[in-house]
Short mmCIF file of C-alpha atoms in Angstrom, two decimals:
data_model
loop_
_atom_site.label_atom_id
_atom_site.label_comp_id
_atom_site.label_asym_id
_atom_site.label_seq_id
_atom_site.Cartn_x
_atom_site.Cartn_y
_atom_site.Cartn_z
CA MET V 1 -0.02 0.01 -0.03
CA GLY V 2 1.35 3.38 -1.01
CA ARG V 3 1.94 6.27 1.39
CA CYS V 4 -0.61 9.06 1.52
CA ALA V 5 -0.67 12.62 2.92
CA VAL V 6 -3.07 15.33 3.75
CA VAL V 7 -1.95 18.94 2.93
CA VAL V 8 -3.79 21.51 4.84
CA GLY V 9 -4.12 24.72 2.69
CA GLY V 10 -4.53 25.13 -1.10
CA GLY V 11 -2.21 28.12 -1.55
CA ILE V 12 1.02 28.18 -3.43
CA GLY V 13 2.93 26.21 -0.76
CA GLY V 14 0.31 23.67 -0.22
CA LEU V 15 -0.37 23.00 -3.94
CA ALA V 16 3.36 22.72 -4.55
CA ALA V 17 3.82 20.24 -1.75
CA ALA V 18 1.01 18.22 -3.12
CA ILE V 19 2.62 18.04 -6.57
CA GLY V 20 6.06 17.14 -5.18
CA LEU V 21 4.67 14.37 -2.98
CA ARG V 22 2.76 12.93 -5.96
CA ARG V 23 5.93 13.00 -7.95
CA ILE V 24 7.49 10.61 -5.49
CA GLY V 25 4.52 8.27 -5.67
CA TRP V 26 2.41 9.53 -2.65
CA GLU V 27 -1.38 9.86 -2.76
CA VAL V 28 -2.31 13.24 -1.67
CA THR V 29 -5.50 15.17 -0.62
CA VAL V 30 -5.31 18.93 -0.26
CA VAL V 31 -7.87 20.54 2.06
CA GLU V 32 -8.63 24.21 1.50
CA ARG V 33 -11.16 26.13 3.76
CA ALA V 34 -12.26 28.61 1.05
CA PRO V 35 -15.46 27.38 -0.53
CA VAL V 36 -14.53 28.90 -3.90
CA LEU V 37 -11.09 29.35 -5.23
CA ASP V 38 -11.43 32.81 -6.75
CA ASP V 39 -7.76 33.29 -7.34
CA ALA V 40 -7.67 36.60 -5.34
CA GLY V 41 -4.47 38.40 -5.38
CA ALA V 42 -2.22 40.54 -7.47
CA GLY V 43 1.09 39.76 -8.83
CA ILE V 44 4.31 37.97 -7.85
CA SER V 45 8.00 38.18 -8.84
CA LEU V 46 9.67 34.78 -9.10
CA HIS V 47 13.45 34.75 -8.59
CA ALA V 48 15.65 31.96 -9.86
CA ASN V 49 15.21 29.75 -6.85
CA GLY V 50 11.39 29.77 -7.20
CA ILE V 51 11.63 29.04 -10.95
CA ARG V 52 14.09 26.18 -10.33
CA ALA V 53 11.82 24.72 -7.72
CA LEU V 54 8.76 24.93 -10.22
CA GLU V 55 10.94 23.23 -12.87
CA ALA V 56 11.87 20.30 -10.24
CA LEU V 57 8.14 20.04 -9.57
CA GLY V 58 7.36 19.81 -13.34
CA VAL V 59 5.31 22.92 -13.54
CA GLY V 60 7.94 25.27 -14.84
CA ALA V 61 6.67 25.48 -18.48
CA PRO V 62 3.09 26.55 -17.93
CA VAL V 63 4.24 29.29 -15.45
CA ARG V 64 6.77 30.59 -17.89
CA GLU V 65 4.07 30.79 -20.58
CA THR V 66 2.24 33.36 -18.51
CA ALA V 67 5.38 35.24 -17.12
CA ARG V 68 7.16 38.30 -18.23
CA ALA V 69 10.96 38.62 -17.71
CA GLN V 70 12.16 41.43 -15.65
CA TYR V 71 15.15 43.01 -17.39
CA THR V 72 14.59 46.63 -16.86
CA GLY V 73 13.86 48.79 -13.74
CA GLY V 74 15.33 49.45 -10.38
CA THR V 75 14.72 51.70 -7.39
CA ARG V 76 13.95 55.46 -7.71
CA THR V 77 13.10 58.45 -5.43
CA PRO V 78 9.47 59.94 -5.63
CA GLY V 79 10.91 62.57 -7.82
CA GLY V 80 12.04 59.93 -10.31
CA ARG V 81 15.83 60.00 -9.66
CA TRP V 82 17.39 56.54 -9.89
CA LEU V 83 19.03 55.03 -6.74
CA ALA V 84 19.93 51.66 -8.33
CA ARG V 85 19.35 50.07 -11.67
CA MET V 86 18.25 46.46 -12.16
CA ASP V 87 20.46 44.38 -14.60
CA GLY V 88 18.18 41.51 -15.45
CA ALA V 89 20.44 40.46 -18.24
CA ALA V 90 23.39 40.08 -15.74
CA LEU V 91 21.15 38.08 -13.37
CA GLU V 92 20.19 35.86 -16.32
CA ARG V 93 23.81 35.28 -17.15
CA GLU V 94 24.58 34.34 -13.61
CA LEU V 95 21.60 32.10 -12.90
CA GLY V 96 20.38 30.92 -16.25
CA THR V 97 17.01 32.73 -15.81
CA PRO V 98 15.85 36.38 -15.13
CA ILE V 99 13.40 37.25 -12.45
CA VAL V 100 9.90 37.03 -13.86
CA GLY V 101 6.55 38.56 -13.08
CA VAL V 102 3.40 36.63 -13.15
CA PRO V 103 -0.20 37.14 -12.06
CA ARG V 104 -0.62 35.27 -8.79
CA ALA V 105 -3.90 33.78 -10.21
CA ALA V 106 -2.00 32.26 -13.22
CA LEU V 107 0.44 30.66 -10.86
CA HIS V 108 -2.38 29.28 -8.80
CA ARG V 109 -3.99 27.83 -11.83
CA ALA V 110 -0.76 26.20 -13.28
CA LEU V 111 -0.27 24.43 -9.75
CA ARG V 112 -3.94 23.29 -9.56
CA ASP V 113 -3.84 21.95 -13.16
CA ALA V 114 -0.97 19.68 -12.24
CA LEU V 115 -3.13 17.83 -9.67
CA PRO V 116 -5.67 15.31 -10.61
CA SER V 117 -9.45 15.92 -10.39
CA GLY V 118 -10.69 15.21 -6.83
CA ALA V 119 -7.28 15.90 -5.14
CA LEU V 120 -8.45 19.29 -3.83
CA LEU V 121 -11.32 19.54 -1.23
CA THR V 122 -12.68 23.03 -0.88
CA GLY V 123 -14.90 24.45 1.87
CA GLU V 124 -13.42 22.35 4.52
CA GLU V 125 -11.55 23.75 7.46
CA VAL V 126 -9.06 21.71 9.36
CA LEU V 127 -9.50 22.59 13.12
CA THR V 128 -7.34 19.83 14.53
CA VAL V 129 -4.86 17.18 13.51
CA GLU V 130 -4.54 14.00 15.73
CA ASP V 131 -1.04 12.61 15.61
CA ASP V 132 -1.16 9.84 18.17
CA PRO V 133 2.14 7.99 18.41
CA ASP V 134 0.22 4.82 19.42
CA HIS V 135 -1.41 4.66 15.98
CA ASP V 136 0.13 4.10 12.64
CA ARG V 137 -1.75 6.97 10.99
CA VAL V 138 -2.45 10.63 11.44
CA ARG V 139 -6.19 11.49 11.70
CA VAL V 140 -7.64 14.72 10.25
CA PRO V 141 -11.37 15.10 11.21
CA LEU V 142 -13.51 16.89 8.71
CA GLY V 143 -17.05 17.05 9.96
CA ASP V 144 -18.50 13.55 9.90
CA THR V 145 -15.46 12.14 8.16
CA VAL V 146 -11.91 11.52 9.10
CA LEU V 147 -9.07 11.49 6.74
CA GLU V 148 -6.21 9.13 7.72
CA SER V 149 -2.86 9.55 6.32
CA ASP V 150 1.04 8.81 6.92
CA LEU V 151 1.84 12.62 7.01
CA VAL V 152 0.11 16.00 7.37
CA VAL V 153 1.62 19.05 5.69
CA ALA V 154 0.43 22.28 7.40
CA ALA V 155 0.55 24.88 4.78
CA ASP V 156 -2.39 26.88 6.26
CA GLY V 157 -0.78 30.22 6.13
CA ILE V 158 0.43 32.75 8.65
CA GLY V 159 -2.58 32.22 10.93
CA SER V 160 -1.90 28.46 10.99
CA LEU V 161 -4.06 26.66 13.50
CA THR V 162 -1.81 23.72 13.26
CA ARG V 163 1.21 25.63 14.21
CA GLY V 164 -0.54 27.11 17.12
CA ARG V 165 -1.39 23.68 18.57
CA LEU V 166 2.10 22.31 17.96
CA PHE V 167 3.72 25.35 19.52
CA PRO V 168 1.20 26.70 21.98
CA ARG V 169 3.84 29.02 23.74
CA HIS V 170 5.01 30.53 20.47
CA PRO V 171 3.97 34.22 20.26
CA GLY V 172 2.70 33.80 16.73
CA PRO V 173 2.51 36.43 13.99
CA ARG V 174 3.55 39.97 14.66
CA TYR V 175 2.62 43.09 12.89
CA SER V 176 5.55 44.42 10.94
CA GLY V 177 4.69 48.15 11.06
CA SER V 178 3.58 48.13 7.39
CA THR V 179 0.34 47.78 5.57
CA VAL V 180 0.27 47.00 1.88
CA VAL V 181 -2.42 47.99 -0.77
CA ARG V 182 -2.26 46.34 -4.27
CA ALA V 183 -4.10 45.73 -7.47
CA ILE V 184 -3.84 44.89 -11.00
CA THR V 185 -4.66 47.52 -13.58
CA ASP V 186 -7.89 47.03 -15.58
CA GLU V 187 -6.24 47.49 -18.89
CA PRO V 188 -2.77 47.50 -20.46
CA VAL V 189 -0.64 50.38 -19.45
CA ASP V 190 2.76 51.78 -20.40
CA ALA V 191 4.70 51.00 -17.11
CA GLY V 192 7.95 52.03 -18.67
CA THR V 193 10.02 49.19 -17.09
CA ASP V 194 9.51 45.60 -16.11
CA PHE V 195 9.86 46.07 -12.42
CA GLU V 196 10.29 49.16 -10.20
CA LEU V 197 10.34 50.29 -6.63
CA THR V 198 10.13 53.88 -5.39
CA TRP V 199 11.06 54.73 -1.76
CA GLY V 200 9.78 57.82 -0.08
CA ALA V 201 9.61 58.70 3.58
CA GLY V 202 7.60 55.96 5.26
CA ALA V 203 6.12 54.66 2.02
CA GLU V 204 7.07 52.45 -0.98
CA PHE V 205 5.40 52.20 -4.41
CA GLY V 206 6.21 49.54 -6.85
CA HIS V 207 5.01 47.83 -10.05
CA ILE V 208 5.39 44.52 -11.93
CA ALA V 209 4.70 44.57 -15.71
CA PHE V 210 2.65 41.45 -17.06
CA ALA V 211 3.05 39.71 -20.36
CA ASP V 212 -0.44 40.94 -21.48
CA GLY V 213 0.32 44.60 -20.95
CA ARG V 214 -1.31 45.07 -17.51
CA ALA V 215 0.60 45.78 -14.51
CA GLU V 216 0.38 45.05 -10.80
CA TRP V 217 1.15 47.86 -8.40
CA HIS V 218 1.61 47.88 -4.67
CA ALA V 219 1.87 50.62 -2.10
CA VAL V 220 3.50 49.90 1.26
CA LEU V 221 2.67 52.39 3.89
CA THR V 222 3.94 52.65 7.54
CA ALA V 223 0.61 52.78 9.44
CA PRO V 224 -1.13 51.52 12.55
CA PRO V 225 -2.63 47.95 12.14
CA GLY V 226 -6.19 47.82 11.14
CA LEU V 227 -6.35 51.27 9.55
CA ARG V 228 -8.75 51.29 6.62
CA HIS V 229 -10.45 53.89 4.35
CA ARG V 230 -13.88 54.24 2.95
CA ASP V 231 -12.22 54.83 -0.52
CA THR V 232 -8.60 53.39 -0.37
CA LEU V 233 -7.89 54.11 -4.08
CA ALA V 234 -8.81 57.82 -3.69
CA VAL V 235 -6.50 58.03 -0.78
CA LEU V 236 -3.62 56.58 -2.52
CA ARG V 237 -4.28 58.82 -5.52
CA ARG V 238 -3.87 61.87 -3.28
CA ARG V 239 -0.90 60.34 -1.41
CA PHE V 240 1.04 59.57 -4.61
CA ASP V 241 -0.15 62.28 -6.99
CA ARG V 242 3.23 64.03 -7.03
CA TRP V 243 5.25 60.97 -7.28
CA HIS V 244 7.00 60.23 -10.76
CA ASP V 245 5.28 58.68 -13.75
CA PRO V 246 3.83 56.10 -14.23
CA ILE V 247 2.53 55.98 -10.59
CA PRO V 248 -0.37 58.24 -11.00
CA GLN V 249 -1.29 56.46 -14.35
CA LEU V 250 -1.18 53.15 -12.73
CA LEU V 251 -3.55 54.32 -10.05
CA GLU V 252 -5.92 55.86 -12.55
CA ALA V 253 -6.00 52.63 -14.60
CA THR V 254 -7.27 50.72 -11.60
CA ARG V 255 -10.96 49.98 -10.56
CA PRO V 256 -11.63 50.59 -6.86
CA GLU V 257 -13.35 47.26 -6.31
CA THR V 258 -10.20 45.31 -7.34
CA VAL V 259 -7.99 46.90 -4.70
CA LEU V 260 -6.66 44.62 -1.90
CA HIS V 261 -5.51 45.88 1.47
CA HIS V 262 -3.65 43.63 4.05
CA ASP V 263 -1.53 44.41 7.08
CA VAL V 264 1.91 42.76 6.84
CA HIS V 265 2.59 40.23 9.57
CA GLU V 266 5.56 37.98 10.05
CA LEU V 267 6.90 35.27 12.39
CA ALA V 268 9.51 37.49 13.97
CA THR V 269 10.18 34.78 16.46
CA PRO V 270 11.62 31.77 14.58
CA LEU V 271 10.11 28.40 15.17
CA PRO V 272 12.35 25.75 16.98
CA ARG V 273 11.57 23.21 14.30
CA PHE V 274 9.49 22.72 11.08
CA ALA V 275 8.28 19.13 11.93
CA VAL V 276 6.68 17.51 14.86
CA GLY V 277 5.91 13.82 14.79
CA ARG V 278 4.32 13.25 11.41
CA ILE V 279 3.28 16.77 10.81
CA ALA V 280 5.36 19.22 8.79
CA LEU V 281 4.97 23.12 8.60
CA LEU V 282 5.55 24.65 5.21
CA GLY V 283 5.47 28.09 3.77
CA ASP V 284 3.91 30.96 5.69
CA ALA V 285 2.94 28.65 8.54
CA ALA V 286 6.59 27.89 9.14
CA HIS V 287 8.41 31.06 8.31
CA ALA V 288 6.06 33.96 7.21
CA MET V 289 8.25 36.89 6.25
CA THR V 290 7.81 40.45 5.08
CA PRO V 291 7.66 40.94 1.19
CA ASN V 292 10.57 43.11 0.94
CA LEU V 293 12.90 40.72 -0.91
CA GLY V 294 10.17 39.03 -3.03
CA GLN V 295 11.10 35.71 -1.51
CA GLY V 296 7.95 34.47 0.26
CA ALA V 297 6.52 32.43 -2.52
CA CYS V 298 9.88 31.33 -3.53
CA GLN V 299 10.77 29.98 -0.15
CA ALA V 300 7.42 28.04 0.02
CA LEU V 301 8.22 26.42 -3.30
CA GLU V 302 11.78 25.45 -1.97
CA ASP V 303 10.07 23.96 0.98
CA ALA V 304 7.75 21.76 -1.18
CA THR V 305 10.72 20.51 -3.35
CA VAL V 306 12.99 19.68 -0.48
CA LEU V 307 10.18 18.00 1.39
CA ALA V 308 9.38 15.61 -1.42
CA ALA V 309 13.14 14.91 -1.86
CA ALA V 310 13.65 14.17 1.71
CA LEU V 311 10.72 11.83 1.96
CA ALA V 312 11.64 9.95 -1.28
CA THR V 313 14.82 8.58 0.07
CA ALA V 314 14.14 8.43 3.79
CA PRO V 315 13.53 4.99 5.41
CA HIS V 316 10.57 6.37 7.28
CA VAL V 317 8.51 9.60 7.61
CA GLY V 318 10.33 10.75 10.77
CA ALA V 319 13.71 10.53 9.09
CA GLY V 320 12.40 12.44 6.09
CA LEU V 321 10.94 15.19 8.23
CA ALA V 322 14.28 15.40 10.15
CA ARG V 323 16.08 16.03 6.97
CA TYR V 324 13.50 18.60 5.73
CA ASP V 325 13.85 20.50 9.00
CA ALA V 326 17.58 20.51 8.88
CA GLU V 327 17.72 21.79 5.42
CA ARG V 328 14.93 24.28 5.33
CA ARG V 329 14.83 25.96 8.75
CA PRO V 330 18.30 27.58 8.70
CA ARG V 331 17.96 28.99 5.02
CA SER V 332 14.24 30.10 5.32
CA GLN V 333 14.85 31.89 8.63
CA ALA V 334 17.85 33.55 7.35
CA VAL V 335 15.93 34.87 4.40
CA ALA V 336 13.16 36.11 6.79
CA ARG V 337 15.80 38.10 8.74
CA ALA V 338 17.09 39.60 5.60
CA ALA V 339 13.65 40.61 4.47
CA ARG V 340 12.91 42.23 7.75
CA GLN V 341 16.14 44.33 7.60
CA ALA V 342 15.32 45.33 3.95
CA GLY V 343 12.03 46.65 5.13
CA ARG V 344 13.70 48.64 7.80
CA LEU V 345 15.97 50.27 5.11
CA GLY V 346 13.15 50.80 2.68
CA ALA V 347 9.50 51.72 3.22
CA GLN V 348 9.77 52.02 7.03
CA LEU V 349 12.56 54.57 6.97
CA SER V 350 11.04 57.95 7.47
CA HIS V 351 13.54 60.30 9.22
CA PRO V 352 14.78 62.85 6.51
CA VAL V 353 18.42 62.39 7.49
CA ALA V 354 18.18 58.66 7.35
CA VAL V 355 16.47 58.64 4.10
CA ALA V 356 19.18 60.97 2.58
CA LEU V 357 22.01 58.78 3.91
CA ARG V 358 20.38 55.64 2.57
CA ASN V 359 19.80 57.29 -0.77
CA THR V 360 23.39 58.55 -1.05
CA ALA V 361 24.74 55.04 -0.15
CA MET V 362 22.58 53.39 -2.75
CA ARG V 363 23.62 55.83 -5.58
CA LEU V 364 27.32 55.35 -4.80
CA ALA V 365 27.25 51.63 -4.35
CA PRO V 366 28.77 49.76 -7.37
CA SER V 367 26.39 47.83 -9.59
CA GLY V 368 27.82 44.63 -8.31
CA VAL V 369 26.48 45.19 -4.87
CA THR V 370 22.89 44.89 -5.97
CA LEU V 371 23.57 41.81 -8.14
CA ARG V 372 25.27 40.07 -5.17
CA ALA V 373 22.37 40.89 -2.88
CA VAL V 374 20.00 39.11 -5.19
CA LEU V 375 22.30 36.27 -5.82
CA ARG V 376 22.69 35.70 -2.06
CA HIS V 377 19.10 34.43 -1.91
CA ALA V 378 18.29 33.40 -5.44
CA ASP V 379 21.15 31.09 -6.20
CA TRP V 380 19.74 27.86 -4.90
CA GLN V 381 19.65 24.51 -6.61
CA PRO V 382 16.74 22.04 -5.95
CA PRO V 383 17.27 18.43 -5.21
CA ALA V 384 16.21 15.94 -7.76
CA LEU V 385 12.86 14.40 -7.57
CA GLY V 386 13.45 11.63 -10.16
#
């Protein structure tokens, strides 16, 4: 009898984990609490490590078909002055692939399409996982039914109920100090560059250009948690009306009902391990980080690939999870620390003197410094899955 797993959460990490486990011969059921998968979300940048993970999982091609390579762009001031240029061609030479931008919905669809019909259960919330060492199987109650498996992968996001039960004394997610508003333009726009960030005092605005001509934009603001506006888009249009082009144009090309607003939380206190018994934590449930390096999804994809590879060769589930924890915890937590530091030097920096010093340092830094900063996290090779 083959091994089987239950994956809790049908996001990027959970779907990728299911694909990886199926590639090594496991039967997998993904349980998602949302009743309808509406593919909510805006855009995402995938660095080489994320793309390599997708290739190892066998879904690189369909994602690339909907992606746009990021060759041009960089970081600017609100007045439009360049602080640092992005050299996408140099990254491609170093890593074999440029960073790409893709609608999050397209990535979700590519991952779902790689799973067989019936593998994804929607509208079901996992409230508890019963991992009794005296029994051979892990039990996942779902209403009147119970799923039994050899492994449970908790990919249920930053608010993971499973993580809370495994580590009841862990403080859980912490508000980062920033809130993010994002959307995709309703029609094609001339964004000027493939990817861009603009840093002001206590604020950041960025965009990702898509293959179909539309663009995703995001605004990161230093604000109290829970602060919301009756008309968020109108507030942003006033806030950024004097910032350089194409920022006002991107906001004008957006419908108010498509705007998403979320406070940014992170697991500032690292978990002591990513696996307990026959339960593995993955993605944001294990290492939720701020988005400042664009590595959140990439790290979840790495998790999924390493988990499958570790279980493929391990003599038993416990040994595989021990290897997964040993490989993934140090790296993902180091990336999370770097992302937090990047946020402090970016959108959260507000004192005029500090902003001026940062801007001067960025302008004077050799181009190789920026390249090495990206390579530090993106230059990762996935294990073989067969």
